[in-house]
XYZ file of C-alpha atoms in Angstrom:
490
model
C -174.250 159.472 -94.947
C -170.556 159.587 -95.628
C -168.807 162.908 -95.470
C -167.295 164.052 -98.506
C -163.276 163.823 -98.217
C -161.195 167.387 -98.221
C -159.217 167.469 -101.821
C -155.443 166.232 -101.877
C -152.967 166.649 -103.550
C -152.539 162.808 -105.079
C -150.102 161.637 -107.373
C -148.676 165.316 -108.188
C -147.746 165.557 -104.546
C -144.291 165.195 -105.666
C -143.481 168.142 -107.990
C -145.753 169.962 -105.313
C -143.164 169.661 -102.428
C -140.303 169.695 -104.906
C -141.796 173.307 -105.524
C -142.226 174.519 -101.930
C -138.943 173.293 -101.134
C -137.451 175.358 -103.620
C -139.865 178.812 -103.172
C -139.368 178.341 -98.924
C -135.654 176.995 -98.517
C -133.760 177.592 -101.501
C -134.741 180.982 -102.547
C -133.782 182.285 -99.473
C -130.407 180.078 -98.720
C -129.152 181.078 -102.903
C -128.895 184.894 -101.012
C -126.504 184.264 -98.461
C -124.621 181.470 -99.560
C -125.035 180.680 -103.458
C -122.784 177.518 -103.265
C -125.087 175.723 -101.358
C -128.133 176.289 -102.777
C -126.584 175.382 -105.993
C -125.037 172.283 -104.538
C -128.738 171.885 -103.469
C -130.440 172.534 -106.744
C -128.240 169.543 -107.822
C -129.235 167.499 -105.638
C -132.819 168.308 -106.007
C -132.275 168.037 -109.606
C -130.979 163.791 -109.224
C -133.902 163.297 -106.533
C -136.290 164.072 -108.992
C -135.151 162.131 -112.106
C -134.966 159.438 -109.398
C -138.831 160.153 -108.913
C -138.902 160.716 -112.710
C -137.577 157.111 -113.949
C -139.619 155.224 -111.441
C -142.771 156.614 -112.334
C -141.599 156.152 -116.134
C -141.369 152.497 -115.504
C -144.715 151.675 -113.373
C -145.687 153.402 -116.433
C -144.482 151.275 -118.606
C -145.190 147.999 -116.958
C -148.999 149.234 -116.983
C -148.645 150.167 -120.837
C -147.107 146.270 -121.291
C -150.229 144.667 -119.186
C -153.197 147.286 -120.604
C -151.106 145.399 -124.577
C -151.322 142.019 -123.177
C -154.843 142.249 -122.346
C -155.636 143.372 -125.515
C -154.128 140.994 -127.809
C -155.896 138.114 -125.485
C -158.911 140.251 -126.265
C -158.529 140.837 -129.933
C -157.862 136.774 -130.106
C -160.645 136.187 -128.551
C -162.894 138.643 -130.788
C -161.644 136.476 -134.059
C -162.281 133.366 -132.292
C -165.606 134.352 -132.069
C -165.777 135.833 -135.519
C -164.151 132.241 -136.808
C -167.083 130.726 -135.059
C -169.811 132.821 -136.415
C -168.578 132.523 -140.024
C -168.729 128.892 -139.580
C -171.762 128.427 -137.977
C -173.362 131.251 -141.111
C -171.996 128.923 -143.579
C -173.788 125.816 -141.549
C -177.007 127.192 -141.751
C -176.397 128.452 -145.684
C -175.007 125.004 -146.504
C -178.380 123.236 -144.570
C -180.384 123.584 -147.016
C -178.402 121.811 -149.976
C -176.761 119.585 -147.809
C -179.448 117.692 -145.886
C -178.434 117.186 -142.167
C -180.062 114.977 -139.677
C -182.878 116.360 -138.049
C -182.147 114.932 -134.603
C -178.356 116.631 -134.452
C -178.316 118.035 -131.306
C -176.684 121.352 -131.493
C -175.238 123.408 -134.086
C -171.374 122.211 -133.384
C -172.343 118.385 -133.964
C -173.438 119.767 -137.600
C -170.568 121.367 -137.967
C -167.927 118.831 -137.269
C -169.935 116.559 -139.667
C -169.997 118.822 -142.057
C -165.855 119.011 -141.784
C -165.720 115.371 -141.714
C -167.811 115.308 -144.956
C -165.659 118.009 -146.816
C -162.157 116.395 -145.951
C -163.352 112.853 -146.827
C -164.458 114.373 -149.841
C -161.106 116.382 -150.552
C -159.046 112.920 -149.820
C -160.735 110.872 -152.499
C -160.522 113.924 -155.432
C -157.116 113.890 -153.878
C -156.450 110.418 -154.404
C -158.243 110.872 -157.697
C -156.166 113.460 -159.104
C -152.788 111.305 -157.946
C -153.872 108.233 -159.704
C -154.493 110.714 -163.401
C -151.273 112.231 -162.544
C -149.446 108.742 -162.884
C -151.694 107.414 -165.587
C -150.978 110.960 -167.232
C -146.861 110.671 -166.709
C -146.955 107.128 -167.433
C -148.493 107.874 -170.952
C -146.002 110.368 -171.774
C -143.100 108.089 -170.612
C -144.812 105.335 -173.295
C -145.260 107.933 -176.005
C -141.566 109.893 -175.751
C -139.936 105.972 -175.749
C -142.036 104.891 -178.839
C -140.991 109.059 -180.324
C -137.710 107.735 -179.712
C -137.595 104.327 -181.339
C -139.350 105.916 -184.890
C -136.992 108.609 -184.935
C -134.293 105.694 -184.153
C -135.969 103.802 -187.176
C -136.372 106.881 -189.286
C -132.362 107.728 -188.968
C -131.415 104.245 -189.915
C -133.253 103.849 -192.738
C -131.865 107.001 -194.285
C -128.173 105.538 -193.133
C -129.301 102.466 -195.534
C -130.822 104.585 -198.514
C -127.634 106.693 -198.405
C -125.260 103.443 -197.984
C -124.852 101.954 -201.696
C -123.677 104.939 -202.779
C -120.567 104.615 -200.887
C -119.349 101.602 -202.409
C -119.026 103.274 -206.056
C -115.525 104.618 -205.516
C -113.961 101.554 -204.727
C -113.456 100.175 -207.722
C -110.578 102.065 -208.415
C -109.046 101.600 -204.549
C -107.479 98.094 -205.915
C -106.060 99.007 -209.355
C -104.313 102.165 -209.210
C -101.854 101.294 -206.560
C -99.070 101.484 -208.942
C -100.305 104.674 -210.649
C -100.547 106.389 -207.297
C -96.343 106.608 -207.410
C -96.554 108.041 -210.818
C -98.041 111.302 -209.358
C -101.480 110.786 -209.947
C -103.765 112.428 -206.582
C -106.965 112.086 -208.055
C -107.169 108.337 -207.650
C -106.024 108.392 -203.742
C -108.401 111.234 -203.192
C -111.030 108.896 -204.257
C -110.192 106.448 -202.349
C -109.258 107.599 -198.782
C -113.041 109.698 -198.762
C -115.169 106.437 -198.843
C -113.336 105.051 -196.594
C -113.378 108.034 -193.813
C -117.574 107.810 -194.432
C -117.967 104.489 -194.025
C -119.824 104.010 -190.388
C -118.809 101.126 -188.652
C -121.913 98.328 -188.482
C -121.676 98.491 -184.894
C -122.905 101.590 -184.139
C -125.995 101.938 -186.443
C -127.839 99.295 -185.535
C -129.163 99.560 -181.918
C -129.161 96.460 -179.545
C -131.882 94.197 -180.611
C -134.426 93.008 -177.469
C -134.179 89.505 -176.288
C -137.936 88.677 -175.340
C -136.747 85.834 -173.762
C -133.543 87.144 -171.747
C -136.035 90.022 -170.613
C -138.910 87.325 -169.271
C -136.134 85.469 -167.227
C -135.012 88.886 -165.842
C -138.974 89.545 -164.966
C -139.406 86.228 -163.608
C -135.894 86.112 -161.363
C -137.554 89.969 -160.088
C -140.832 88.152 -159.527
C -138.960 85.159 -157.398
C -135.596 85.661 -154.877
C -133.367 86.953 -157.298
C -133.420 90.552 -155.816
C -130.409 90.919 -153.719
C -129.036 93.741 -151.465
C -125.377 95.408 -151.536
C -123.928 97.946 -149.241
C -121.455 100.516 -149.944
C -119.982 102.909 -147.102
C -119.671 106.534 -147.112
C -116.817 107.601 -145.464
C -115.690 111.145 -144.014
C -112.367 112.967 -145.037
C -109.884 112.320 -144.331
C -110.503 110.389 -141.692
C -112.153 107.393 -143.660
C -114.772 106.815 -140.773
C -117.651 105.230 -142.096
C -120.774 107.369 -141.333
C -123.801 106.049 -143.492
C -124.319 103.354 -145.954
C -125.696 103.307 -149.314
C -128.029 99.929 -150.518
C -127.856 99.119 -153.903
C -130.162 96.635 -155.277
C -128.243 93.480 -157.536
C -130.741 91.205 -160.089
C -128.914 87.486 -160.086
C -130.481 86.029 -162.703
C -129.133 82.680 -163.002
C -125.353 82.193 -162.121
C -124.921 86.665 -163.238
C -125.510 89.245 -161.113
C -126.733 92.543 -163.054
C -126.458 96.152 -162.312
C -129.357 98.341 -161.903
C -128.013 100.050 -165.215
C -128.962 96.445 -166.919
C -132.113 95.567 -165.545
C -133.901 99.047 -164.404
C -135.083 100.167 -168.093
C -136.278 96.417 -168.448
C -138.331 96.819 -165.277
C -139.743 100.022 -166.217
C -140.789 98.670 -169.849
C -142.863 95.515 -167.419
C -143.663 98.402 -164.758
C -141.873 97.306 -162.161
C -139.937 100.427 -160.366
C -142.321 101.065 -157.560
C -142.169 97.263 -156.359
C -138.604 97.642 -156.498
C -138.392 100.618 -154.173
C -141.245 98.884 -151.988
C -138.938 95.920 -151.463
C -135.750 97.898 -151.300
C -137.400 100.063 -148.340
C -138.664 96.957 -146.408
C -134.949 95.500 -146.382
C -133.260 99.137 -145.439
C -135.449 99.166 -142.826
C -134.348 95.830 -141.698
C -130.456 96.384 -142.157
C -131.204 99.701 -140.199
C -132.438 97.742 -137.174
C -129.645 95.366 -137.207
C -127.031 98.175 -137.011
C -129.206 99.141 -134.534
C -129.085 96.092 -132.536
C -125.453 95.914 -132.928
C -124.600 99.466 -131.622
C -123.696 101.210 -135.009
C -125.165 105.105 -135.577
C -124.749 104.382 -139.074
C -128.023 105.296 -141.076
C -128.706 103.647 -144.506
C -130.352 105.525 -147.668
C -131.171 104.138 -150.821
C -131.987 105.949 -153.915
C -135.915 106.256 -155.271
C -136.784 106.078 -158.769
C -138.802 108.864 -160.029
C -141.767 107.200 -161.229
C -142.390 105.992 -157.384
C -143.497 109.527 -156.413
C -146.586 109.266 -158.984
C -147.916 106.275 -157.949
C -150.961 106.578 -155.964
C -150.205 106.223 -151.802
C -146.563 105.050 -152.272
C -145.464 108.382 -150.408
C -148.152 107.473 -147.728
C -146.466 103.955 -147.384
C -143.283 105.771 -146.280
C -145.285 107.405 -143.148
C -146.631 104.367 -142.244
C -142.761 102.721 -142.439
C -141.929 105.317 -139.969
C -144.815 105.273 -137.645
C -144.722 101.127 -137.411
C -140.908 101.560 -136.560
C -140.163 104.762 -134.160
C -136.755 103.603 -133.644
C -135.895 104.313 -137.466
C -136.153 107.630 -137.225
C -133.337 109.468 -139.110
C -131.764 106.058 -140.100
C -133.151 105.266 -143.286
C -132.119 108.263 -145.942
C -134.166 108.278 -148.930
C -132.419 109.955 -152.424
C -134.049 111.657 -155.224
C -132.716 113.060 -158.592
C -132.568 116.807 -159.048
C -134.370 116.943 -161.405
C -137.538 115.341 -159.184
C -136.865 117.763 -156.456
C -137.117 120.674 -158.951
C -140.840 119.083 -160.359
C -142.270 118.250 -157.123
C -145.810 119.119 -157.212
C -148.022 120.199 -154.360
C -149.056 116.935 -153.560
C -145.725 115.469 -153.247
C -144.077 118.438 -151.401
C -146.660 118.467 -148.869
C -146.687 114.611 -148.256
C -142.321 114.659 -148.211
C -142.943 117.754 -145.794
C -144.602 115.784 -143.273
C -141.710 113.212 -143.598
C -139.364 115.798 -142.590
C -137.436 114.772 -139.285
C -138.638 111.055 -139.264
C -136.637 109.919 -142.999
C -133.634 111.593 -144.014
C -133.479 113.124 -147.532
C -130.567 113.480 -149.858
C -130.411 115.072 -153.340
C -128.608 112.858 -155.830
C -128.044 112.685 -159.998
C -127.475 116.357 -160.285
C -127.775 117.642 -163.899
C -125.998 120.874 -163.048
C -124.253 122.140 -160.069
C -126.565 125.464 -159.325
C -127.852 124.214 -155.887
C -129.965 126.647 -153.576
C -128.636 125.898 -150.186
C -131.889 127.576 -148.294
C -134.231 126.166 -150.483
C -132.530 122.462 -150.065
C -132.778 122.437 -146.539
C -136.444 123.787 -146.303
C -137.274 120.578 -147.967
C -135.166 118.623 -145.029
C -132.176 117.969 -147.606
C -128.708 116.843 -145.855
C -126.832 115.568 -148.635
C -126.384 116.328 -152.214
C -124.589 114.046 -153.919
C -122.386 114.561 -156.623
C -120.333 112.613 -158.969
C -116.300 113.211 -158.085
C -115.699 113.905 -162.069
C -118.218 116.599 -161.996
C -116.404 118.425 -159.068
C -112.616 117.265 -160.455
C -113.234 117.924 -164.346
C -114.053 121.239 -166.407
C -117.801 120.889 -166.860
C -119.982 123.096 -169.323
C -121.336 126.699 -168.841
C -124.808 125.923 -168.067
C -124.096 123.245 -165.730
C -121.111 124.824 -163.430
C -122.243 126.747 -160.404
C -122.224 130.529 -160.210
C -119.886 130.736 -157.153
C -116.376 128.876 -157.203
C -117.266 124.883 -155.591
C -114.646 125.759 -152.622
C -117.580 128.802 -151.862
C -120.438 126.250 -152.849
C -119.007 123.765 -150.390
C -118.946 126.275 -147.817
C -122.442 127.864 -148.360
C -123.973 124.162 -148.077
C -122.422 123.844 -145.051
C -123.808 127.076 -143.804
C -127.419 125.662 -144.480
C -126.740 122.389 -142.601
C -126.208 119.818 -145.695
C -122.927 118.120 -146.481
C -121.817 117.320 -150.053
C -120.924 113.767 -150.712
C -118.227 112.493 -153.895
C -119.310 109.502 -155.548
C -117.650 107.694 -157.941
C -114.391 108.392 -156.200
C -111.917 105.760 -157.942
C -108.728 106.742 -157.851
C -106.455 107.484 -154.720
C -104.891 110.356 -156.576
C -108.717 112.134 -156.740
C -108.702 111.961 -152.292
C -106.422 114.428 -152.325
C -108.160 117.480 -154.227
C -111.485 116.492 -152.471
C -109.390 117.361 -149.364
C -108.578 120.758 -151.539
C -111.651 121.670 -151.834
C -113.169 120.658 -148.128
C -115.836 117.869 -149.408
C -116.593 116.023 -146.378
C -117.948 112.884 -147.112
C -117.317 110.629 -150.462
C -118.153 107.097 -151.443
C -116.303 104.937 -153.942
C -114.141 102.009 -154.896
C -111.002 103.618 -153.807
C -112.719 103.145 -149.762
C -114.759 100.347 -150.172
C -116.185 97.817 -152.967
C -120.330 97.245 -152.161
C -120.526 93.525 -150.416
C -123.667 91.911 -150.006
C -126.187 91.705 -147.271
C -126.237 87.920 -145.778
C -129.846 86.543 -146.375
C -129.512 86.034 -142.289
C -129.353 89.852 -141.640
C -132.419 90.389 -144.285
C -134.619 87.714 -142.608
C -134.942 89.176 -139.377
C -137.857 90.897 -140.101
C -140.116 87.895 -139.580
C -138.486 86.445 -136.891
C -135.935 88.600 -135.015
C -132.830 87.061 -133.214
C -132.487 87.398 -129.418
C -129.126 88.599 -129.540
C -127.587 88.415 -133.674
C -123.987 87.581 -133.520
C -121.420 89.656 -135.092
C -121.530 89.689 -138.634
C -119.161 90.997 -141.856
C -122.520 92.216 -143.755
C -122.247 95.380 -143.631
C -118.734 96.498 -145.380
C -116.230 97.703 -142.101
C -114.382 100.833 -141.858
C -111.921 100.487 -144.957
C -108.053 99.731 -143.012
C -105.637 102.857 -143.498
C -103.795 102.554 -146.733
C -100.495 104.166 -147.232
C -100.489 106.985 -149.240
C -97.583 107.833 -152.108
C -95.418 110.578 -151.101
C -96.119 112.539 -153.877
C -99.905 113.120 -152.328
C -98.118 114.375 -149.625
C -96.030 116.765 -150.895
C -99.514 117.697 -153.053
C -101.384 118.262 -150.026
C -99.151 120.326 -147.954
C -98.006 122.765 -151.131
């Protein structure tokens, strides 16, 4: 039998003997000499906030574990309520859903039940994709054909209204001499037919060649698709950071611009196999700047209708996952205005693209950009025509900070604003003004085109490629007038 221990004092032994100390020596020592015992209540007084803040802090360490331990309990109590919610909704889904009778536990049925509902919610998925384009590609069919009876509506009521004009000019040959005499009538007459008359030219639209737009289809179809490159260079510097491909149509001994031949190809629904073979040979010029030591990445601009076709976003992931070593060097662009519609779909699919494909905003309608909400989405360009950040443009479609400020604030966010179009060398020199950093243009660098060498190294790649002038090189420095000079440093 143990003996029961004698009570102690325990953990208030502290204030205990700060107490007697002060009742035995103190009390006594303040009557014969009060300086001491006041230096001594001092120093009584520091010894025990000493005693104070430690005990304050093994307090607080205990509070800190006793929080710990509860949050790894509290996760573990939802944990277990996850569980029991899903294992409820097993047994309440058994009945409709008929599950093998030899399943061995209740957490087989439950992962099959998972694999079930997310097979089913990728084929409505897939479903609802394919509508979408069918949808958007109806309403692309029906706004052209809106367009081309309100096209033929407007010129036949030019032709109704058209031999009345000719009635006045009877008298525009005979009364030449009378017009001296001080006539004004006559010349009235005259000058107002004249000022009405619309030129031929512009009321009758472009006819379509069936045949020039079959050859066109048919030099698509075969090896006519070529590949150009255009640099993008820093200011002002001129260092060429990234390249831009732009697909060329030779059809025959021409070459056409994407501005000819694009609005054929989307009349014979052809876009998305142009982007699909346009990504396949970015890829490949990526590699080979790889191979040759060059950082540069290379983008290439989508056309909207790719992001409704059904899996062509998926196709990009796959791109990246066949090819680790492209990651961040092929740049894909999209219009504003498809950045703005993105639907949930599309967001989530270019979301999990983020960090392996660059993205860059391009074809701005307006200049209101939300620099938080751009680079959310990944966005490290925005590119912007240099006459839209040179010339006055209208209310709706200039931003609501000054572009020095808008410059900046993109910057802030992590994206860099690119001038296209740049010309003339006069236009360099208020980029500089207003801190653009990168630009692209004819002034730097013409596009050149991609040897068919460089593009055929996909099916067989080359040991070790010898140096090559595809891609264009850093444009030489060009001497400047003075007057830019004298421009810059005012």
């Amino acid at each position: 039998m143990m003996t029961p221990k004698a009570p102690t004092i325990g953990p208030r032994r502290t204030p205990w003997i700060l107490g007697l100390i002060v009742v035995l020596i103190l009390v006594p020592l303040a009557i014969y000499a009060p300086l001491v015992a006041a230096a001594g209540v001092s120093g009584l007084a520091v010894v025990s906030g000493f005693f104070l803040r430690r005990r304050l802090i093994a307090m607080a360490t205990a509070q800190e574990v006793v929080s710990r331990e509860i949050g790894v309990l509290s996760q573990r109590l939802v944990k277990l309520e996850a569980v029991a919610a899903a294992l409820v909704q097993s047994r309440h889904k058994a009945h409709p859903a008929p599950i093998p009778q030899n399943a061995p536990d209740n957490a087989e049925a439950v992962a099959e039940l998972e694999t079930r509902l997310a097979s089913g919610i990728e084929e409505v998925t897939a479903e609802i994709g394919l509508l979408s384009g069918i949808v958007r590609e109806l309403a692309a069919v029906v706004s052209n054909q809106d367009g081309d009876i309100a096209r033929l509506k407007a010129d036949r009521e030019r032709a109704v209204a058209s031999p009345q004009i000719p009635t006045p000019a009877a008298p525009r040959v005979v009364p030449e001499p009378a017009a001296s005499a001080g006539e004004p009538a006559p010349p009235s007459a005259r000058l107002v037919p004249r000022a009405n008359l619309p030129p031929p030219s512009r009321v009758e639209p472009p006819p379509r060649d069936p045949a020039a737009e079959a050859a066109l289809v048919e030099a698509f179809d075969g090896e006519g698709l070529e590949v150009y490159l255009q640099p993008i260079v820093t200011l002002p510097q001129r260092k060429v950071v990234s390249y831009e491909a732009l697909p060329r149509l030779r059809v025959g001994s021409e070459i056409l611009d994407p501005e000819t031949f694009l609005p054929v190809l989307e009349r014979h629904g052809r876009t998305t196999a142009l982007d699909r073979r346009m990504l396949q040979r970015v890829a490949t010029i990526a590699r080979h700047l790889q191979g040759r030591g060059s950082s540069a990445a290379v983008g290439y601009g989508l056309t909207p209708h790719s992001l409704f076709e059904p899996g062509f976003l998926r196709s990009l992931g796959r791109l990246v996952s066949d090819g680790p070593d492209l990651a961040g060097r092929v740049v894909l662009a999209l219009p504003q205005t498809s950045w703005r519609n993105l639907d949930a779909e599309q967001a989530a699919l270019l979301a999990g693209l983020k960090g392996r494909i660059g993205f860059v905003m391009d074809r701005p309608i307006d200049l209101r950009f939300d620099a938080v909400a751009l680079a959310e989405r990944g966005i490290g360009q925005v590119k912007v025509q240099a006459v839209q950040l040179l010339r006055p443009l209208p209310r709706k479609a200039t931003p609501e900070i000054a572009l020095e400020d808008l410059v900046a604030s993109l910057a802030r966010a992590g994206i860099r604003l690119v001038a296209t179009g740049v010309e003339s060398e006069s236009e360099v020199p208020d980029l500089i003004d207003l801190d653009v950093p990168l630009a692209q243009g004819p002034v730097f660098a013409a596009p050149r085109a991609v040897r068919a060498e460089v593009l055929s190294e996909a099916s067989a790649p080359a040991p070790t490629p010898p140096p090559s002038p595809d891609p264009p090189p850093s444009p030489p420095p060009q001497r400047r007038p003075f007057r830019d000079f004298l421009r810059r440093a005012s």
